[in-house]
GROMACS .gro file of C-alpha atoms in nm:
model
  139
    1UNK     CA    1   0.000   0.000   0.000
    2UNK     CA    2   0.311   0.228   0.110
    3UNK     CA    3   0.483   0.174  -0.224
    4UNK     CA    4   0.164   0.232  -0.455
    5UNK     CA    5   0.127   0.589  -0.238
    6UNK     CA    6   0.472   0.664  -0.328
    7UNK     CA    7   0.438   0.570  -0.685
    8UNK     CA    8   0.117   0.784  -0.732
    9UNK     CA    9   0.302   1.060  -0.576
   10UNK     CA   10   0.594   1.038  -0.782
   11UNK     CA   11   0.423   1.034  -1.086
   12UNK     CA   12   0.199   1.317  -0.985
   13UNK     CA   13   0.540   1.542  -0.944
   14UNK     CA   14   0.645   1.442  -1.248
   15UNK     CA   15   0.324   1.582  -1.421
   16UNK     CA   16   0.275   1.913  -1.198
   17UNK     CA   17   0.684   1.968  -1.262
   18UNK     CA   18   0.692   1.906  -1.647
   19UNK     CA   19   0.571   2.275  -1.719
   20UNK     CA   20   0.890   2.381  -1.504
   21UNK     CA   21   1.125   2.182  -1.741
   22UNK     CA   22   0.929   2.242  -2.038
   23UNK     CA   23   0.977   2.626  -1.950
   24UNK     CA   24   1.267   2.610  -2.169
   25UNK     CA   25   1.131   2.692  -2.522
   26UNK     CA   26   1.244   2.767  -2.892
   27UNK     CA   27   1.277   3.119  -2.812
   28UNK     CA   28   1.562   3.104  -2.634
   29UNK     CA   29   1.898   3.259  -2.740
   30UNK     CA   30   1.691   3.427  -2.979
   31UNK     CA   31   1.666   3.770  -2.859
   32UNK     CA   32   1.897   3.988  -2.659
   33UNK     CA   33   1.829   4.006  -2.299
   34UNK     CA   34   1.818   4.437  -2.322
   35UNK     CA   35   1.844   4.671  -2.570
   36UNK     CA   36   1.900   5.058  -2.525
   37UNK     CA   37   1.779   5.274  -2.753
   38UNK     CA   38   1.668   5.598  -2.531
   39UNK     CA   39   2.005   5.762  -2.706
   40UNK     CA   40   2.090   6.033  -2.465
   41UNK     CA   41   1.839   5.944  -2.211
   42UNK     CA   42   1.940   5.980  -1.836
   43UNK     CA   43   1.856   5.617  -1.732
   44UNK     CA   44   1.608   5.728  -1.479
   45UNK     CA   45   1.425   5.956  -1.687
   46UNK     CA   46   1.415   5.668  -1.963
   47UNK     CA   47   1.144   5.455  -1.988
   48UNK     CA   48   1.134   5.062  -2.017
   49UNK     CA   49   0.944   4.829  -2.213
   50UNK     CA   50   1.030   4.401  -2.131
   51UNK     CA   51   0.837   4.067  -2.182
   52UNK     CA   52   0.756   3.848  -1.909
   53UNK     CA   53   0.776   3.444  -1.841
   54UNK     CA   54   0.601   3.229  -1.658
   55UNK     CA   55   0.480   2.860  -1.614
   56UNK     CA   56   0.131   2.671  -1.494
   57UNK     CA   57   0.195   2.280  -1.463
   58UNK     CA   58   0.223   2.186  -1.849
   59UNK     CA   59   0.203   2.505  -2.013
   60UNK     CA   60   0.465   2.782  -2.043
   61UNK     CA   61   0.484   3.149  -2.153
   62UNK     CA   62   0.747   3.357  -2.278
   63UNK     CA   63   0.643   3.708  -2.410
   64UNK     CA   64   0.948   3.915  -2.563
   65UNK     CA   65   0.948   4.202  -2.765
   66UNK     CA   66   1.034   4.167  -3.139
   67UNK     CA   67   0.973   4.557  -3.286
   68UNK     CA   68   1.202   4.776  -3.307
   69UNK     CA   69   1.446   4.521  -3.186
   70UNK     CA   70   1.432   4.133  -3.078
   71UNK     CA   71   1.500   4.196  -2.692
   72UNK     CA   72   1.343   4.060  -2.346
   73UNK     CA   73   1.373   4.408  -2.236
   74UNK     CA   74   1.397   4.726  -2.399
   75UNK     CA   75   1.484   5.095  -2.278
   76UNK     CA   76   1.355   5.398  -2.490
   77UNK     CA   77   1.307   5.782  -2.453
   78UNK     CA   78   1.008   5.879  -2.351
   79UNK     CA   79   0.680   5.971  -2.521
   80UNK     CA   80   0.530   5.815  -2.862
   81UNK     CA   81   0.643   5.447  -2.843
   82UNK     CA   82   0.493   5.150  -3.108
   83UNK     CA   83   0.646   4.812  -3.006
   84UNK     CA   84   0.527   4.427  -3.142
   85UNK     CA   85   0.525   4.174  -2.870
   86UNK     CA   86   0.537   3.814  -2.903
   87UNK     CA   87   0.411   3.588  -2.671
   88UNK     CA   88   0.526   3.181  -2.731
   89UNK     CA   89   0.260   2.962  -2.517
   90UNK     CA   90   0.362   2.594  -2.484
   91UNK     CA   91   0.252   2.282  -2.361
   92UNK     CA   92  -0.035   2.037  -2.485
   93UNK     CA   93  -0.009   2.274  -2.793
   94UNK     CA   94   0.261   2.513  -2.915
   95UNK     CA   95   0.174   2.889  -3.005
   96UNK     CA   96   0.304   3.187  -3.118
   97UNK     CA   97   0.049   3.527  -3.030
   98UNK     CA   98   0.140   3.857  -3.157
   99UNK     CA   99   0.045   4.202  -3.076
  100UNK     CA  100   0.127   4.549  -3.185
  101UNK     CA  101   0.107   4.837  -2.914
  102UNK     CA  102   0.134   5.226  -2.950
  103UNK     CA  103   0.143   5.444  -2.611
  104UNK     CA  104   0.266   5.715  -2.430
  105UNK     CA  105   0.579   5.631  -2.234
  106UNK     CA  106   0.627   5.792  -1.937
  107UNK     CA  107   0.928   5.847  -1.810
  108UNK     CA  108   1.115   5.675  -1.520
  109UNK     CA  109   0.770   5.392  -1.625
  110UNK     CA  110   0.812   5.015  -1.652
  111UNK     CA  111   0.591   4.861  -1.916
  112UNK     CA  112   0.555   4.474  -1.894
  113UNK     CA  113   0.391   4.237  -2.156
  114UNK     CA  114   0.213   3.950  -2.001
  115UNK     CA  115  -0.022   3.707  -2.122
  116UNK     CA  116  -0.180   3.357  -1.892
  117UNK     CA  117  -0.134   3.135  -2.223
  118UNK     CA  118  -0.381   3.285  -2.424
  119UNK     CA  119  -0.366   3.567  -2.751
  120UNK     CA  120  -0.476   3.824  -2.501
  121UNK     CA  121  -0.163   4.017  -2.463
  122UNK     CA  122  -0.130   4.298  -2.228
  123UNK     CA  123   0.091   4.584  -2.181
  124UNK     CA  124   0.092   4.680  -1.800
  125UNK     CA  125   0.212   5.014  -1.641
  126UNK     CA  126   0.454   4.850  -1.322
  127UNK     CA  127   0.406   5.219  -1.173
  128UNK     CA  128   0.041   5.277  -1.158
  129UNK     CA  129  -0.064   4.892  -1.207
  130UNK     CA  130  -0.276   5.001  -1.511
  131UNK     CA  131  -0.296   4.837  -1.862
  132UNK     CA  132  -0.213   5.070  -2.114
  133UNK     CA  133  -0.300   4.856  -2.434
  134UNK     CA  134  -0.427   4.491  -2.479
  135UNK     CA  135  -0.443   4.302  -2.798
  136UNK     CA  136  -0.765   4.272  -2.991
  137UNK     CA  137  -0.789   3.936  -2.859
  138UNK     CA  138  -0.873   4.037  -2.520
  139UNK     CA  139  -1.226   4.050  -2.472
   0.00000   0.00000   0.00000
C-alpha cells in the first residue's frame, strides 16, 4: 500500500513539474536580454518596455518584444512608443500570439507584456498597475 502511495506521488510530481522543465522553449537565445535605444536618455528619466515568463503545470509562456528590436527588455526615450510583442505559449499545444502596441511612455515607467497562455496580450504600467494597451484578442 506504502509503495503504490509513493508511486502515485511520484508520478503526480512528475506531471505538476513538467511545465517547469518544459519552461525552456524555442525562443531562447533568440533575442537579446536588453536593448538601449533611449540615445541620450538619463537612465532614470528613460522609460522601459520588457516581456515576461512564466509557467502553470504543463504550459509555459514567454512574451518578448520583437519591434524595433528582438529583446526581453527594452529601454527607450520617452513619449510616442509602437512596439510588437510576441508571446510563445507551450505545452499540450505550441503557439506563437502577436500584438502590436502604440502608447505614451512615461518616463522613469516600466511597461511589462504578459499574457496567462492565451492571444490576449497585455501591456501593463509597473508604476500605476494600469494596462495601457491589450491586444484585440482580449475581450
Amino acid at each position: 500500500m506504502w509503495k503504490r502511495r509513493c508511486l502515485l506521488l511520484a508520478i503526480l510530481g512528475a506531471v505538476l513539474c513538467a511545465g517547469c522543465v518544459h519552461q525552456q522553449n524555442r525562443a531562447l537565445d533568440w533575442y537579446q536580454a536588453e536593448v538601449d535605444r533611449s540615445g541620450d536618455t538619463p537612465r532614470r528619466d528613460a522609460a522601459v518596455v520588457e516581456g515576461s515568463a512564466g509557467f502553470a503545470g504543463l504550459w509555459s509562456w514567454d512574451c518578448f518584444i520583437v519591434y524595433p528590436a528582438r529583446t526581453k527588455r527594452m529601454i527607450l526615450r520617452p513619449g510616442p512608443v509602437s512596439v510588437a510583442v510576441w508571446c510563445e505559449v507551450e505545452g499540450l499545444t505550441d503557439r506563437l500570439h502577436r500584438a502590436s502596441f502604440s502608447f505614451d511612455a512615461v518616463a522613469g515607467h516600466r511597461y511589462r507584456a504578459t499574457t496567462f497562455m492565451s492571444a490576449c496580450i497585455r501591456l501593463r504600467d509597473m508604476e500605476t498597475r494600469t494596462i495601457v494597451a491589450r491586444a484585440k484578442e482580449c475581450r
